[in-house]
PDB file of C-alpha atoms in Angstrom:
ATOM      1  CA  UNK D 276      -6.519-190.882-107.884  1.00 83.00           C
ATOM      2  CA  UNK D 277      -5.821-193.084-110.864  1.00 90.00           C
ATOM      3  CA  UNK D 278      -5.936-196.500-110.541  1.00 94.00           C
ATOM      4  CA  UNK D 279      -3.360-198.582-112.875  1.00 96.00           C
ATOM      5  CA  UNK D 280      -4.003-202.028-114.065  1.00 95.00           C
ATOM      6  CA  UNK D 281      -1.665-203.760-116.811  1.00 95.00           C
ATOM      7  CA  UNK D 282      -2.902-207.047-118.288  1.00 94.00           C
ATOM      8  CA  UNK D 283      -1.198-209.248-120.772  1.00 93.00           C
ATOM      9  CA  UNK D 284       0.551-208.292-123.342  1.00 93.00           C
ATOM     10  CA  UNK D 285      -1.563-209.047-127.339  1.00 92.00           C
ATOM     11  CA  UNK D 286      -1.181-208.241-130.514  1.00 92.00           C
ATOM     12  CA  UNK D 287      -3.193-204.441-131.726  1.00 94.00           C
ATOM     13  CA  UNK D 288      -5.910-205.591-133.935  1.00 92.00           C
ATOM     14  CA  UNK D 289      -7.703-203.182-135.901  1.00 92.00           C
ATOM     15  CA  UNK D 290      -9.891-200.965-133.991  1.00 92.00           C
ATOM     16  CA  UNK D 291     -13.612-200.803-135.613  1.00 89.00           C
ATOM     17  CA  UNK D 292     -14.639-197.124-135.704  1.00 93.00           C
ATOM     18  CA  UNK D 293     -11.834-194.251-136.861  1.00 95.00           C
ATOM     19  CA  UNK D 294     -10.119-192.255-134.057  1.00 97.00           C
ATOM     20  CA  UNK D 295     -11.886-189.126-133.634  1.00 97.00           C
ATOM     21  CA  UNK D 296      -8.556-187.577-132.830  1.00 97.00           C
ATOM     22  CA  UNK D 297      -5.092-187.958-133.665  1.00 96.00           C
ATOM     23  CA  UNK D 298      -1.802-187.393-132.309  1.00 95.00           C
ATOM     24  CA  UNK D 299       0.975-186.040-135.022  1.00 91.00           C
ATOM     25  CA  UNK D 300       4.643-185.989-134.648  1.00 83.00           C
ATOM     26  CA  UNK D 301       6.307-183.278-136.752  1.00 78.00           C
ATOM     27  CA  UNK D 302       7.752-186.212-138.760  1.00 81.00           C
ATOM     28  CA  UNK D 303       3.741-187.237-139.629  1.00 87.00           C
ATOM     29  CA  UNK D 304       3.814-190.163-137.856  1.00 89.00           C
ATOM     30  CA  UNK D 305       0.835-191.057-136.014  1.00 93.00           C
ATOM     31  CA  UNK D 306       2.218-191.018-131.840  1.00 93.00           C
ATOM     32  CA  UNK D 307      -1.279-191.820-130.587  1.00 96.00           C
ATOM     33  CA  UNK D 308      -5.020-192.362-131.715  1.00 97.00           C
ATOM     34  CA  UNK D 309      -8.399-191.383-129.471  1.00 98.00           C
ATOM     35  CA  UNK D 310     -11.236-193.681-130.021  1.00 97.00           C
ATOM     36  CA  UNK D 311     -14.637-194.261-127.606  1.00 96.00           C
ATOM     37  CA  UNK D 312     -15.096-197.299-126.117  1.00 92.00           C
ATOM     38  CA  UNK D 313     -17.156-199.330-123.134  1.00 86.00           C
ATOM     39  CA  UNK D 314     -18.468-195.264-122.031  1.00 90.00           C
ATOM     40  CA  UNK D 315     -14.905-194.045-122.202  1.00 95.00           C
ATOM     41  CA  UNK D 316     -12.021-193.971-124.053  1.00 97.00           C
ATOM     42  CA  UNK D 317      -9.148-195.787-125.580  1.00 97.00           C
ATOM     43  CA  UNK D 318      -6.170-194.359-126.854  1.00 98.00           C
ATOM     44  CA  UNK D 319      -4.162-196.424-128.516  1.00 97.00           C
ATOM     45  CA  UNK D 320       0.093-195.869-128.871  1.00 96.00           C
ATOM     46  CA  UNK D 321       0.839-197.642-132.403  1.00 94.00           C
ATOM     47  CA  UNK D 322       3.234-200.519-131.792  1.00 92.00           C
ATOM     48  CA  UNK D 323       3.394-199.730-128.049  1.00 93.00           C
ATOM     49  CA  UNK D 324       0.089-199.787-126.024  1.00 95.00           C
ATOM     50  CA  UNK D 325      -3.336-199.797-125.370  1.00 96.00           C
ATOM     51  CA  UNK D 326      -5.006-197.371-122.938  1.00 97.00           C
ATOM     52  CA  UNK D 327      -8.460-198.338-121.741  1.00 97.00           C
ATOM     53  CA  UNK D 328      -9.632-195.051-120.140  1.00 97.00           C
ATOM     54  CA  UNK D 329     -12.733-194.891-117.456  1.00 94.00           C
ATOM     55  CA  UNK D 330     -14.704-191.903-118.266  1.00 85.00           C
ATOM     56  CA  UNK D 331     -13.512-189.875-115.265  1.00 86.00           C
ATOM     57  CA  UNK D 332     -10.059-191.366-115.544  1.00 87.00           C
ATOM     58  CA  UNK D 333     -10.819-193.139-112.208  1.00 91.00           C
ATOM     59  CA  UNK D 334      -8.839-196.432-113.260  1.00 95.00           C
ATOM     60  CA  UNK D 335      -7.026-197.402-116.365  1.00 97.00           C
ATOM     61  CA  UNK D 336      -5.896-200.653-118.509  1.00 97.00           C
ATOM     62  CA  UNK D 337      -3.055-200.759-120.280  1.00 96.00           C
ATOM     63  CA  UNK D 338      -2.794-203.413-122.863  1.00 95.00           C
ATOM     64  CA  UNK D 339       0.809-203.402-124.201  1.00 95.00           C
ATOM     65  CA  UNK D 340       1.239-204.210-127.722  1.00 93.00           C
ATOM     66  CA  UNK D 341       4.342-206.967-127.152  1.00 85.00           C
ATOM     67  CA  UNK D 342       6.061-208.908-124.346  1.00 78.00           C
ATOM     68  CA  UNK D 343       8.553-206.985-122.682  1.00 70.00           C
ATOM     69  CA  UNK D 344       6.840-203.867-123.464  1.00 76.00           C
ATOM     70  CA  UNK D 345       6.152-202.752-119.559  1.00 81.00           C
ATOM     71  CA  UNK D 346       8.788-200.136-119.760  1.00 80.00           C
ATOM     72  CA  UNK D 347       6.975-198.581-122.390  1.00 84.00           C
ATOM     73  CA  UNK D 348       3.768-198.727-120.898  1.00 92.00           C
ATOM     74  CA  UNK D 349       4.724-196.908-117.962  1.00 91.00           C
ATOM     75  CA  UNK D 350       6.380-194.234-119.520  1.00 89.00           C
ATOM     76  CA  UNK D 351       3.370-193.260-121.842  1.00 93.00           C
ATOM     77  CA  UNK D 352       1.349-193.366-118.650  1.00 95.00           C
ATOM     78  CA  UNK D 353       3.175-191.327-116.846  1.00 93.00           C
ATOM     79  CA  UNK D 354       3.695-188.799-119.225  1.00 92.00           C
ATOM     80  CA  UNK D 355       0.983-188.873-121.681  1.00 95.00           C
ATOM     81  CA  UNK D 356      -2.369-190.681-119.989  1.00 97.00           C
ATOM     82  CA  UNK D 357      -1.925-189.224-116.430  1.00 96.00           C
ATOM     83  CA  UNK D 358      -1.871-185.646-118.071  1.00 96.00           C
ATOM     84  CA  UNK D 359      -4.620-186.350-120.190  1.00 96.00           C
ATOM     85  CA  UNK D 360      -6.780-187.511-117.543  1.00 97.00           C
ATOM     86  CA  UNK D 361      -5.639-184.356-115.325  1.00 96.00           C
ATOM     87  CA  UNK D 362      -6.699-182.036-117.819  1.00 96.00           C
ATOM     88  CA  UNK D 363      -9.892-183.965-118.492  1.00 96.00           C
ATOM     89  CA  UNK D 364     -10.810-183.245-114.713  1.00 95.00           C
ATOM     90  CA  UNK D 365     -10.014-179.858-113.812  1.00 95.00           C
ATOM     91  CA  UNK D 366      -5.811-179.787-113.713  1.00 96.00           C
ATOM     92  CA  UNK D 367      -3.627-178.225-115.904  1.00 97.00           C
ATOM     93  CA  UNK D 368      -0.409-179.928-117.330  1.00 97.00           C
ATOM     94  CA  UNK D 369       2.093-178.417-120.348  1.00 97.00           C
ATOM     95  CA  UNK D 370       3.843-180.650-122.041  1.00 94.00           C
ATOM     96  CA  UNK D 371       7.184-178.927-121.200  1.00 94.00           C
ATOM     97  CA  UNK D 372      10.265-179.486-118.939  1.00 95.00           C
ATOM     98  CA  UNK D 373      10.949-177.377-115.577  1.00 96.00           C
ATOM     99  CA  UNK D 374      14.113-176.085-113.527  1.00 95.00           C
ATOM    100  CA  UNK D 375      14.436-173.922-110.273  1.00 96.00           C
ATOM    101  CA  UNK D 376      15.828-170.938-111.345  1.00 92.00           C
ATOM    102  CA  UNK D 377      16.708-168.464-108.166  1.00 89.00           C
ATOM    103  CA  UNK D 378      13.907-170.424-106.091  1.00 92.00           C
ATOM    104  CA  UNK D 379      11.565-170.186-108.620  1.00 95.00           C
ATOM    105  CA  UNK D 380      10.547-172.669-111.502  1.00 96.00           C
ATOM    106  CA  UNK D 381      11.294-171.476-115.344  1.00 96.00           C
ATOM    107  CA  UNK D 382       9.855-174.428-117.746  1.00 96.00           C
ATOM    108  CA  UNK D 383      10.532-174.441-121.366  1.00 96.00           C
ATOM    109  CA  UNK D 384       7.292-175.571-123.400  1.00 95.00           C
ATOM    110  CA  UNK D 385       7.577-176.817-126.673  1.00 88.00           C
ATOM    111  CA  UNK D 386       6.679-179.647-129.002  1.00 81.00           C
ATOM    112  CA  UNK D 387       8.629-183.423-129.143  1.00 75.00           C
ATOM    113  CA  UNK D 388      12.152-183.034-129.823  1.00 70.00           C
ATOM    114  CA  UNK D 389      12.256-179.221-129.518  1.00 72.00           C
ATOM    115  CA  UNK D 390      15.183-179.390-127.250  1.00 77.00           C
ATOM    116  CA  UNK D 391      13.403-178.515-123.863  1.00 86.00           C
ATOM    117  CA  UNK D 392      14.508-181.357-122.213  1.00 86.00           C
ATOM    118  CA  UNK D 393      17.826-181.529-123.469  1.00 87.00           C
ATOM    119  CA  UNK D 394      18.009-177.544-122.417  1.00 89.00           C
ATOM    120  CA  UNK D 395      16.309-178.516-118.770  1.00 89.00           C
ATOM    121  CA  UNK D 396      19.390-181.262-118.871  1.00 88.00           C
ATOM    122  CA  UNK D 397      21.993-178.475-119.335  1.00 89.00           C
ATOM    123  CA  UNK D 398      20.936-175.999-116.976  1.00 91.00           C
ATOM    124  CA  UNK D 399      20.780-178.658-114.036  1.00 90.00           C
ATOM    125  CA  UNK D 400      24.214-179.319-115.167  1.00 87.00           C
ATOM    126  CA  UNK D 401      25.255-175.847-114.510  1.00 89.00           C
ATOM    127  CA  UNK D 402      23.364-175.979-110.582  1.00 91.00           C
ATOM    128  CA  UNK D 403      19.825-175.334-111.124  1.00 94.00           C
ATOM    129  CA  UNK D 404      17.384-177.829-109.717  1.00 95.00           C
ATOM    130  CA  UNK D 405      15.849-180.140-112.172  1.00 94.00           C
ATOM    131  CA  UNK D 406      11.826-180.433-111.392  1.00 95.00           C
ATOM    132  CA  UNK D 407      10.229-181.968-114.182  1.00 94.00           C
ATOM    133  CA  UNK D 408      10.355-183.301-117.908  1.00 90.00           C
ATOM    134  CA  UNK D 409       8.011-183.849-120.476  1.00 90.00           C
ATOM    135  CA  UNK D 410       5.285-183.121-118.385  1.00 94.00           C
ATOM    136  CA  UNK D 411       4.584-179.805-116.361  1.00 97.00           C
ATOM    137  CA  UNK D 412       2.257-179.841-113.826  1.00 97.00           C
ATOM    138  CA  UNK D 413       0.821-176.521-112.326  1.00 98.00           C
ATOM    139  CA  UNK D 414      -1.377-176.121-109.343  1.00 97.00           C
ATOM    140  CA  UNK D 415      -2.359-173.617-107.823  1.00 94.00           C
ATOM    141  CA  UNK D 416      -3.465-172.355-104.228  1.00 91.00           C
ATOM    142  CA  UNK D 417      -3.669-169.118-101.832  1.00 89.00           C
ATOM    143  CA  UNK D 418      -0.328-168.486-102.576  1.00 90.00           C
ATOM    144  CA  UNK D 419      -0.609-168.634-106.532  1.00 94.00           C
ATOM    145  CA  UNK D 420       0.765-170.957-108.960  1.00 97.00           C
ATOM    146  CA  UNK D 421       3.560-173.785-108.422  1.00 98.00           C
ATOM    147  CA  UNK D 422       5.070-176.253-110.270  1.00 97.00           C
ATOM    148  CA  UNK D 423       5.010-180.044-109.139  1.00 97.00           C
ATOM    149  CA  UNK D 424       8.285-182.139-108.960  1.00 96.00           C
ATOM    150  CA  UNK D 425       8.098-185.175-110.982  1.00 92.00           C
ATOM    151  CA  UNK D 426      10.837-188.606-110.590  1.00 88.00           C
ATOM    152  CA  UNK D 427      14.265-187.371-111.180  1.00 85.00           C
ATOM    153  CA  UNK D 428      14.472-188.704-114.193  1.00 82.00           C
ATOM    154  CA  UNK D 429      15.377-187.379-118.256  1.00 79.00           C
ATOM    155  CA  UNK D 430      14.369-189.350-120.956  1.00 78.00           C
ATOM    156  CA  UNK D 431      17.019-188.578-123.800  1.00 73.00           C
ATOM    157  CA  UNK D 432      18.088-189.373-127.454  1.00 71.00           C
ATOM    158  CA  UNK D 433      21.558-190.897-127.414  1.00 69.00           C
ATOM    159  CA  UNK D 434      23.466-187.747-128.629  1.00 74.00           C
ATOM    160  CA  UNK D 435      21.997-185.390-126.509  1.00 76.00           C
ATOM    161  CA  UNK D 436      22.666-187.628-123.620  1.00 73.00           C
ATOM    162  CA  UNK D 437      26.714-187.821-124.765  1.00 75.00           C
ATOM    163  CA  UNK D 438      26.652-184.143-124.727  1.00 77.00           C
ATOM    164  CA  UNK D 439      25.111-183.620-121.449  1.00 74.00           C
ATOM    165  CA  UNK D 440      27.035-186.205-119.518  1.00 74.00           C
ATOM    166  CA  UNK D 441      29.858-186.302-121.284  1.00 71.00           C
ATOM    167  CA  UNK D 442      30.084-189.957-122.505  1.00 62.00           C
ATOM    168  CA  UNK D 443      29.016-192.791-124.654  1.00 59.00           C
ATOM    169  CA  UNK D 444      26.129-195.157-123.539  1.00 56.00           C
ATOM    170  CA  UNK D 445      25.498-197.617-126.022  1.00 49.00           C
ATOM    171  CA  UNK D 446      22.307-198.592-125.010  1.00 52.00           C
ATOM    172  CA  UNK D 447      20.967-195.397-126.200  1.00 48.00           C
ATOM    173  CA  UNK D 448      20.365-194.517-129.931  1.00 50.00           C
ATOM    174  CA  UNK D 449      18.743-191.577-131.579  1.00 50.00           C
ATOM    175  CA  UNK D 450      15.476-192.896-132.802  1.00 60.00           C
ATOM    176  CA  UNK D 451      13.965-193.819-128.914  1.00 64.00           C
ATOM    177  CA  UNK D 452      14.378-191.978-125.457  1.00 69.00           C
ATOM    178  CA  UNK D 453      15.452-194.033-122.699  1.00 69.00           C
ATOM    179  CA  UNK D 454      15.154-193.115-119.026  1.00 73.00           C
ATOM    180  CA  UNK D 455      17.993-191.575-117.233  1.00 78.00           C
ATOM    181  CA  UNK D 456      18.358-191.565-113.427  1.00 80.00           C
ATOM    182  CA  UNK D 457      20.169-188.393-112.124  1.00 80.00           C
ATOM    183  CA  UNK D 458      19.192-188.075-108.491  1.00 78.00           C
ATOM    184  CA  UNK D 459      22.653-188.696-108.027  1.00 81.00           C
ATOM    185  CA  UNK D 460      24.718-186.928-110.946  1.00 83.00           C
ATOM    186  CA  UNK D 461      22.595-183.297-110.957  1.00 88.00           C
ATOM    187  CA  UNK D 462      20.727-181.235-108.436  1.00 92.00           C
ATOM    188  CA  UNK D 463      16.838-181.881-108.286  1.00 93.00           C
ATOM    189  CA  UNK D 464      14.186-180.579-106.744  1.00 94.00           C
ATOM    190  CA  UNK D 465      12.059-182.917-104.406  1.00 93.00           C
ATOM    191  CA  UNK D 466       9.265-179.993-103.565  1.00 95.00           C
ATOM    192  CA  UNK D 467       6.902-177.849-105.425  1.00 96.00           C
ATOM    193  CA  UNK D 468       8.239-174.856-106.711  1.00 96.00           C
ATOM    194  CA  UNK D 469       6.523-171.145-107.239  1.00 97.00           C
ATOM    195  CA  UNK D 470       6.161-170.160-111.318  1.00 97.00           C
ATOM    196  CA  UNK D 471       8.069-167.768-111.943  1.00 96.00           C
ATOM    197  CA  UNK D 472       7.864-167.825-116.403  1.00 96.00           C
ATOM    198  CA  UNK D 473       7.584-169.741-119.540  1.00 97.00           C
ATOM    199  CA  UNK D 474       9.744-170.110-121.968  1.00 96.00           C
ATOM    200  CA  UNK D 475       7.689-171.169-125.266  1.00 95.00           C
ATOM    201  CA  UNK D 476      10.513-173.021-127.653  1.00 91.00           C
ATOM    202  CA  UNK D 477      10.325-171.573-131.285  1.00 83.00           C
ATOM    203  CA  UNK D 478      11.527-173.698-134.168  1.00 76.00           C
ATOM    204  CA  UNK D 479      12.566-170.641-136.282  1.00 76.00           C
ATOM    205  CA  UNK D 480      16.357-171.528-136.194  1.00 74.00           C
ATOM    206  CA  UNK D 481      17.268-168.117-135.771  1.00 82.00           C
ATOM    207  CA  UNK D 482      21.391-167.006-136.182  1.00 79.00           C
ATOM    208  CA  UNK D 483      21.154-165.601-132.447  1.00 88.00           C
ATOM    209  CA  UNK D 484      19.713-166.742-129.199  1.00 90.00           C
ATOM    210  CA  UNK D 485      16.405-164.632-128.827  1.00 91.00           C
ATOM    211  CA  UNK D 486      14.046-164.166-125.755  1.00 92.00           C
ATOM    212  CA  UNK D 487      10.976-161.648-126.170  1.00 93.00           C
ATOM    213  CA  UNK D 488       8.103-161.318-124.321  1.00 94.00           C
ATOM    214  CA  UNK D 489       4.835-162.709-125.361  1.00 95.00           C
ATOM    215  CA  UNK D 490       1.464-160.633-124.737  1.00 95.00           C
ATOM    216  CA  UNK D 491      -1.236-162.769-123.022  1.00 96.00           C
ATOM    217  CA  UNK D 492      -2.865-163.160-125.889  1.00 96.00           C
ATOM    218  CA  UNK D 493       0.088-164.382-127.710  1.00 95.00           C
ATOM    219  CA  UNK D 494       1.077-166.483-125.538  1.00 96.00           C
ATOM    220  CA  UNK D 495      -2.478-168.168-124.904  1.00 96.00           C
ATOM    221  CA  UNK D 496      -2.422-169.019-128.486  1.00 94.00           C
ATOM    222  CA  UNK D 497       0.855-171.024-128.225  1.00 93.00           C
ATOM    223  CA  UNK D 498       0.189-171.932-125.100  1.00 95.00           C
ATOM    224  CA  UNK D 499      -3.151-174.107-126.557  1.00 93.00           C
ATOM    225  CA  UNK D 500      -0.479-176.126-129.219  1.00 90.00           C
ATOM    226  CA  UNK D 501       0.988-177.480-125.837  1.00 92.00           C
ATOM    227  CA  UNK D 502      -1.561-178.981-123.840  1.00 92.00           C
ATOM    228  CA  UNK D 503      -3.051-182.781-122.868  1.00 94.00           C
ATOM    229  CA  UNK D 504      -6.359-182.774-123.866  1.00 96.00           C
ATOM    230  CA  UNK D 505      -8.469-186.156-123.961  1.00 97.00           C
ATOM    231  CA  UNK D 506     -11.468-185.405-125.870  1.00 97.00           C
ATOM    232  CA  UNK D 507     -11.962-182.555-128.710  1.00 96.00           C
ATOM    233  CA  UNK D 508     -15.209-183.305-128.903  1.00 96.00           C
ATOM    234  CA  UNK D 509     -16.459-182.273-124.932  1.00 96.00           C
ATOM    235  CA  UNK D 510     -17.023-178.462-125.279  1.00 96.00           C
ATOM    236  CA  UNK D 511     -17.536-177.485-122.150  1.00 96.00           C
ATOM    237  CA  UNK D 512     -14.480-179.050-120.999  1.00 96.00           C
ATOM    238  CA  UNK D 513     -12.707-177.559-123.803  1.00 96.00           C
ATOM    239  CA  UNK D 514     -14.107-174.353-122.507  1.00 97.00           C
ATOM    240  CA  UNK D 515     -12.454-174.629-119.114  1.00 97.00           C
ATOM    241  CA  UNK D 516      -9.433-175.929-120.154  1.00 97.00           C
ATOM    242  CA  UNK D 517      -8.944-172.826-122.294  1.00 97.00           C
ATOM    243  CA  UNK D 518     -10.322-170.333-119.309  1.00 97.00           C
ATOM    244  CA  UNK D 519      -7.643-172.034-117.103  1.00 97.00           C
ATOM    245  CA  UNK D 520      -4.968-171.137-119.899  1.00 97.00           C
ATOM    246  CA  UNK D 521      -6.264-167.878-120.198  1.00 97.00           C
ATOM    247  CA  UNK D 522      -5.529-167.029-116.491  1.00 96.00           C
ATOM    248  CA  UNK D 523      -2.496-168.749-116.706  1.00 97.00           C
ATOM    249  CA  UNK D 524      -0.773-166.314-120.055  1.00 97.00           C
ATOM    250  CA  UNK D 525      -1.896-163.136-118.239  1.00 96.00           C
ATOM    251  CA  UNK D 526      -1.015-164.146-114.651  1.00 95.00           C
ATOM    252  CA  UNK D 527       2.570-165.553-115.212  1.00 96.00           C
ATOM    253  CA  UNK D 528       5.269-163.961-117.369  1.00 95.00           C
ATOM    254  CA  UNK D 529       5.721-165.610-120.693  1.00 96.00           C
ATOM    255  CA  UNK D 530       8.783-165.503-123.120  1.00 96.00           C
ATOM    256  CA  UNK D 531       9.399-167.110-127.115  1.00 94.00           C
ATOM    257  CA  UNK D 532      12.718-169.001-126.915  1.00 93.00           C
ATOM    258  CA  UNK D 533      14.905-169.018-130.690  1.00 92.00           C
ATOM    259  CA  UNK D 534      17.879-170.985-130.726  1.00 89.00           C
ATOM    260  CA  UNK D 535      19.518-172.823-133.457  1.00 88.00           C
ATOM    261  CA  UNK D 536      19.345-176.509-132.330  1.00 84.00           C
ATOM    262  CA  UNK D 537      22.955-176.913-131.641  1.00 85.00           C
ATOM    263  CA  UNK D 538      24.565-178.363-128.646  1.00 86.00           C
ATOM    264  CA  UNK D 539      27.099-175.206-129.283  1.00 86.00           C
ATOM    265  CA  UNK D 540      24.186-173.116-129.097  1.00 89.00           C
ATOM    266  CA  UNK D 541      23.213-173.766-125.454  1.00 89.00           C
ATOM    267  CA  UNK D 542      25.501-172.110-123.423  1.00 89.00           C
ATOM    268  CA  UNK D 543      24.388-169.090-125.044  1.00 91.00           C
ATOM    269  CA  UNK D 544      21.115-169.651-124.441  1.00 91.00           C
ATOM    270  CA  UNK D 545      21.981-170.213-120.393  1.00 90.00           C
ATOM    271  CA  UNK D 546      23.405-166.365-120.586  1.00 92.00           C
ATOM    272  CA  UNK D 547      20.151-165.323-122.312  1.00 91.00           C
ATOM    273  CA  UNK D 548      18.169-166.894-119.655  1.00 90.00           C
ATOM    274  CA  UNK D 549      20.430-165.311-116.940  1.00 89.00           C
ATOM    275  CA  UNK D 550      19.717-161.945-118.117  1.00 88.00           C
ATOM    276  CA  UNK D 551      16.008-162.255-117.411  1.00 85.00           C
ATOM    277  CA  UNK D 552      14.785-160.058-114.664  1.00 77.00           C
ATOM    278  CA  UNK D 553      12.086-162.768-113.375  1.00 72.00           C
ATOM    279  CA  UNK D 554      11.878-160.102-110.153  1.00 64.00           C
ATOM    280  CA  UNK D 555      10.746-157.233-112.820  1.00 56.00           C
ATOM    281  CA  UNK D 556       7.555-159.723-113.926  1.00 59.00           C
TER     282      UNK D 556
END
């Protein structure tokens, strides 16, 4: 277990060695930078936080970067340090969004701002269970792979949350994700839920809604663009993190999602999903 300790907020000074990773959004900003420190780690969130990282993620400081900025901080731990750390020791999180689907869990995987949370959004809309956003957790036991449940909560832009609920909030506005309660406007899931597929978001902006099926080796490839990993530079934990992903593409059915990114777009893409014969897989 994790430990969580947040001290005063102060000011990011500049950091004396270079990051020897990066985190890139597709806009080229920099989201977060890796650096060694004190026999572990500290990833820093520019203009947000500081992460002070034990070495086997037993306990972690968070620094924020202003007053007021505890909201932040707990977000970015919850859904960027705590996977990190679980894939640093042995777990195996996506960075992805989940719903129950006919009692099984279908998550979309993608990049930031690929839609799969706004897509999770619609289809719990239409009934089915939300699980998880942002961050999918899988574990496994005798039974075989499930997905965790995570707080019933979406983090959206402004429009997509208009489109999904139906009204205006103000406080929302298109260049930051808030936090969205909905244990008490959509169905959610409270328990862990057998995996039944992935659905690995494209960005090809295609005319049609398409769904194929990935080979394992496909899908291992794409699979590797969406995980949490803490240090590039530890090979043999690089090494089971990508034997864990290995089993993972060949042992659960995986799918490429293409969808223009339209709000008008997204009932189609709840028919596609419909027509997939999870039972078949």
């Amino acid at each position: 277990m994790t430990v969580l300790k947040i001290e005063a907020a102060r000011q990011q000074s500049a950091l004396p060695d270079e990051p020897y990773d990066r985190w890139i959004t597709t806009e080229g900003q920099v989201k977060a930078e890796f650096h060694r420190a004190d026999g572990g780690f500290l990833v820093r969130f520019p203009g947000d936080a500081d992460f002070q990282i034990a070495e086997r993620g037993s306990h972690v400081v968070a620094i924020p970067a202003e007053e007021g900025g505890a909201e932040a901080v707990y977000d970015i731990y919850r859904n960027a340090i705590l996977p990190v750390i679980a894939n640093h020791t042995g777990g195996l999180c996506l960075h992805g969004s989940a719903i129950v689907y006919e009692g099984a869990a279908l998550a979309f995987i993608g990049q930031s701002r690929s839609g799969k949370t706004t897509l999770a959004a619609t289809l719990a809309k239409a009934g089915y269970p939300f699980l998880t956003e942002d961050v999918v957790e899988i574990t496994s036991d005798d039974d075989g792979l499930f997905v965790q449940p995570k707080e019933p909560t979406l983090r959206l832009m402004g429009d997509s949350f208009n489109f999904v609920f139906g009204r205006c909030l103000v406080a929302l506005d298109d260049d930051r994700k808030r936090a969205i309660d909905i244990a008490d406007s959509m169905p959610v899931s409270a328990t862990a839920v057998p995996l039944a597929a992935l659905l690995l978001l494209s960005d090809t902006d295609p005319a049609e809604v398409q769904i194929s099926r990935l080979g394992a080796s496909q899908a291992l490839a794409q699979l590797l663009q969406h995980s949490f990993i803490l240090d590039v530079e530890d090979k043999r934990r690089l090494e089971d993190h990508f034997t864990r992903l290995a089993e993972l593409s060949r042992t659960i059915a995986c799918y490429s999602l293409d969808y223009r990114r339209d709000y008008s777009e997204l009932n189609r893409v709840i028919t596609a999903v419909r027509k997939l014969d999870l039972k078949a897989n």
